[in-house]
XYZ file of C-alpha atoms in Angstrom:
298
model
C -29.249 16.440 -6.025
C -28.037 17.903 -2.883
C -27.814 15.514 0.121
C -30.301 18.034 3.776
C -27.328 19.645 4.567
C -26.437 21.671 7.563
C -24.107 24.850 8.387
C -22.802 27.059 10.339
C -21.606 31.161 10.049
C -19.223 33.143 12.147
C -17.705 36.103 10.853
C -15.989 36.589 7.583
C -13.072 36.835 7.002
C -12.597 35.882 3.175
C -15.699 36.341 0.471
C -13.928 33.913 -2.434
C -15.382 31.940 -5.687
C -13.792 29.635 -7.303
C -14.510 26.583 -10.417
C -13.845 23.005 -9.698
C -12.545 20.599 -11.490
C -11.333 17.080 -11.465
C -8.321 15.286 -12.606
C -7.050 11.311 -11.124
C -3.806 11.187 -9.560
C -1.100 8.223 -9.923
C 0.697 9.657 -7.098
C -0.650 10.486 -3.635
C -0.210 14.380 -2.724
C 1.139 15.286 -0.085
C -25.656 28.619 15.064
C -26.115 31.140 14.151
C -23.480 33.701 15.817
C -22.250 35.840 13.816
C -21.989 38.377 17.203
C -21.626 37.694 20.410
C -20.582 34.226 22.064
C -23.539 31.450 22.330
C -25.983 33.594 20.378
C -27.539 30.934 18.704
C -26.231 28.989 15.617
C -27.451 29.419 11.772
C -28.573 26.024 10.612
C -29.645 25.290 7.077
C -31.309 22.665 5.243
C -31.381 21.299 2.215
C -33.122 18.967 0.231
C -32.357 19.369 -3.811
C -33.726 15.688 -4.677
C -35.125 17.246 -8.476
C -33.277 16.136 -11.083
C -30.967 19.040 -12.626
C -30.536 19.741 -16.749
C -27.064 21.136 -16.200
C -25.846 19.889 -13.207
C -22.082 22.304 -13.462
C -24.450 25.238 -13.097
C -24.473 26.558 -9.732
C -27.784 27.028 -8.355
C -29.243 29.706 -5.295
C -31.021 27.025 -2.185
C -33.271 28.285 -0.443
C -32.433 28.868 3.155
C -34.772 27.138 5.425
C -32.832 29.049 9.361
C -33.181 26.354 12.392
C -32.402 28.096 15.308
C -29.981 26.596 17.933
C -29.443 27.239 21.822
C -25.535 26.979 22.254
C -22.893 26.890 24.694
C -21.441 30.091 26.091
C -17.944 30.306 25.164
C -18.608 28.024 21.922
C -16.195 28.376 19.492
C -16.467 25.760 17.036
C -15.119 25.011 13.659
C -15.770 21.642 12.542
C -19.226 20.120 11.863
C -20.880 15.950 11.670
C -24.058 14.538 11.331
C -25.928 11.936 12.750
C -27.806 9.333 9.920
C -31.772 10.045 12.267
C -31.097 13.926 12.257
C -28.617 14.883 15.137
C -25.734 17.012 14.716
C -22.742 17.880 16.850
C -20.570 20.888 16.371
C -17.330 20.487 17.454
C -14.372 23.224 18.604
C -10.588 22.120 17.466
C -9.331 21.238 20.510
C -12.512 18.464 21.480
C -15.207 20.700 23.217
C -18.104 19.908 21.866
C -22.118 20.300 21.083
C -24.971 18.195 20.106
C -28.978 18.929 18.912
C -31.517 17.441 17.043
C -32.540 19.705 14.001
C -34.996 19.155 11.024
C -37.913 20.205 13.462
C -38.595 24.021 12.905
C -38.176 25.172 16.554
C -35.447 26.281 18.249
C -33.506 23.484 19.806
C -31.841 23.497 23.046
C -27.414 21.940 22.627
C -26.142 19.767 24.722
C -22.554 19.955 24.955
C -19.702 17.236 26.080
C -15.977 16.141 26.234
C -14.113 14.224 24.400
C -11.256 12.966 26.701
C -7.848 12.169 25.701
C -7.391 15.589 22.683
C -4.382 17.294 25.323
C -2.081 16.044 23.493
C -2.652 16.093 20.277
C -2.745 19.027 17.451
C -6.444 20.540 16.159
C -8.746 18.629 14.966
C -9.706 19.342 11.313
C -12.636 17.552 10.286
C -15.258 14.965 11.169
C -17.119 12.595 10.500
C -20.085 10.685 12.521
C -21.350 6.921 11.137
C -19.993 3.085 11.207
C -16.246 3.099 11.642
C -15.293 0.692 14.619
C -16.672 -2.691 13.871
C -19.019 -2.077 12.485
C -20.858 0.990 15.450
C -21.549 4.856 15.805
C -19.161 6.975 16.110
C -16.677 9.678 15.915
C -13.725 10.017 13.576
C -11.810 11.994 13.760
C -8.478 14.186 12.204
C -6.456 15.769 13.748
C -3.800 18.792 11.961
C -0.919 16.666 11.803
C -2.839 14.115 9.685
C -3.990 11.668 13.029
C -6.634 9.683 13.369
C -8.286 9.328 16.329
C -12.169 6.951 17.291
C -14.411 8.029 19.739
C -16.459 4.632 19.745
C -19.431 4.222 21.330
C -23.278 6.508 21.545
C -23.472 9.889 22.206
C -22.826 10.709 25.382
C -25.407 12.294 27.853
C -25.340 15.854 28.252
C -22.255 17.630 30.062
C -20.697 13.814 29.784
C -17.167 12.459 27.798
C -16.586 10.900 24.629
C -13.720 8.707 25.158
C -11.130 8.816 22.228
C -7.583 7.051 21.507
C -5.999 6.320 18.336
C -7.663 5.024 15.770
C -5.017 2.395 15.181
C -6.521 0.762 18.745
C -9.160 -0.159 16.850
C -8.267 -1.875 14.118
C -8.157 1.300 11.139
C -5.146 3.345 10.125
C -3.673 5.511 12.870
C -2.489 8.323 10.102
C -3.543 9.859 6.604
C -0.809 9.670 3.992
C 0.754 12.191 4.403
C 4.616 13.374 4.960
C 6.088 13.830 8.696
C 5.438 18.104 9.078
C 2.438 18.566 7.087
C 0.099 20.547 7.537
C -3.671 20.069 6.588
C -5.903 22.273 5.698
C -9.348 20.103 5.362
C -9.840 16.391 5.278
C -12.407 14.114 6.009
C -12.869 10.318 6.497
C -15.560 7.306 6.318
C -15.854 3.557 5.901
C -17.851 3.273 2.495
C -18.997 0.493 0.005
C -15.668 -0.919 -1.638
C -13.699 0.843 -3.428
C -15.243 4.546 -4.320
C -18.514 3.427 -2.962
C -18.795 1.413 -5.734
C -20.330 -2.070 -3.940
C -18.474 -4.637 -1.320
C -17.151 -4.269 1.642
C -16.046 -1.679 3.671
C -13.392 0.549 2.892
C -11.993 3.676 4.202
C -12.193 6.510 2.462
C -10.134 9.985 2.398
C -9.783 13.045 1.156
C -7.281 15.266 1.943
C -6.458 19.173 1.294
C -2.844 20.722 2.777
C -2.448 24.102 3.921
C -0.488 26.232 0.873
C -2.891 22.861 -1.619
C -6.093 24.318 0.091
C -6.867 24.298 -3.919
C -6.269 20.373 -3.802
C -8.323 17.681 -2.405
C -6.426 14.238 -2.867
C -9.089 10.807 -2.041
C -7.603 7.447 -0.418
C -9.137 4.049 -0.250
C -7.073 1.833 2.308
C -6.939 -1.402 1.326
C -4.164 -4.547 2.571
C -2.652 -1.858 5.314
C -2.255 0.711 2.418
C -3.665 4.124 1.704
C -4.009 3.764 -2.235
C -5.101 7.078 -4.468
C -8.140 7.452 -5.457
C -7.409 11.151 -7.448
C -7.820 14.813 -6.445
C -10.390 17.259 -7.097
C -9.350 21.269 -8.090
C -10.695 24.133 -6.348
C -9.144 26.858 -8.120
C -9.795 29.964 -5.408
C -10.567 33.157 -5.644
C -7.158 35.754 -7.006
C -4.750 34.893 -4.999
C -6.189 33.891 -1.649
C -7.285 31.110 -1.318
C -10.964 30.192 -0.196
C -10.899 28.436 3.035
C -12.857 24.745 2.234
C -13.909 22.138 4.211
C -14.867 18.478 3.333
C -17.355 15.565 4.532
C -18.427 12.572 3.322
C -22.071 11.774 2.115
C -24.429 8.948 0.621
C -22.703 6.096 0.241
C -19.982 7.244 -1.941
C -19.776 11.183 -3.039
C -17.461 14.143 -1.728
C -19.076 17.375 -0.451
C -16.962 19.858 -0.620
C -17.922 23.846 0.692
C -16.080 27.124 0.828
C -15.790 29.935 2.907
C -17.893 31.759 -0.065
C -21.167 29.339 0.336
C -19.775 27.170 -2.516
C -21.516 23.278 -2.140
C -20.253 21.128 -5.004
C -21.387 17.047 -4.566
C -18.808 14.549 -6.839
C -19.150 11.293 -7.633
C -15.637 8.716 -6.303
C -16.530 6.210 -8.697
C -17.075 8.600 -11.900
C -15.758 12.148 -10.476
C -18.717 13.331 -11.621
C -20.432 16.214 -10.351
C -23.525 15.433 -8.821
C -24.817 18.816 -7.574
C -23.485 21.953 -7.218
C -24.997 25.312 -5.244
C -24.386 28.646 -3.726
C -25.958 29.262 -0.796
C -29.147 31.518 -0.243
C -28.998 32.372 3.401
C -25.232 33.845 2.323
C -25.970 37.079 1.144
C -25.437 38.968 4.195
C -21.855 40.017 3.695
C -20.968 39.223 7.524
C -21.231 35.694 7.029
C -19.100 32.787 6.179
C -19.684 29.469 5.706
C -17.961 27.375 7.953
C -19.111 23.312 6.174
C -21.830 20.563 5.352
C -22.074 17.869 6.784
C -25.504 15.159 5.206
C -27.925 13.346 6.630
C -28.971 9.962 5.498
C -27.300 7.886 2.771
C -29.365 9.699 0.203
């Protein structure tokens, strides 16, 4: 099954098809605004709780559109969901807006700014959850692999969310990528035990590098070191790789989505394909899926 998810769309640049495979790694490797600014965000909320007789078989999901009025001059590329039905969209340079979704009516997003970001490379990943001392907050990934923590609750409208290096909050300062590497997509999250198998919270990371975006490496942080858990391969259609996004969902799953609208959910502990689908709202050739995140802990 798949969790409730949220996605936005922009003008399509590529429509790629792919299949997904997985292999274990012994070593780490290094809203609706298709046209017009502030037109809103086309969001899709889904819930596939029924069992799937063949989890590897793609299934079309009925799209439920949630209209959101977003700020002007807002071009988000990242999305993060809380456990309470709130979603934030972020630009790579740290301007954001938050909205409550799932009620059916048009939502009005409230803008905010991330401080402490101007000297950093663009953002490529965002997670909203209990990262620092068990409290809610944002955990961000820069293109160079740096980790940035924004602890505390979301600020009020037009407010500022204070951010700083994750090392100042007792977390690793960066992902395990070689110096000079550029990250294509990434996600970080605290999960119960290694691979979500239970126990003390561990920081996990999923990373895809530019030039190798068909391969997602998964790590867990233990005893001040990043340890490899495995790799997921997402082959591209043709010569051009698909744009992908990554998010941890539930207590131990990884959600992978592509610019072609494919959605896959993998269980970290076993590598099992929990869910695979193609989003129905992508029938419009002018739109492309940008990302997804999960609500709740299912």
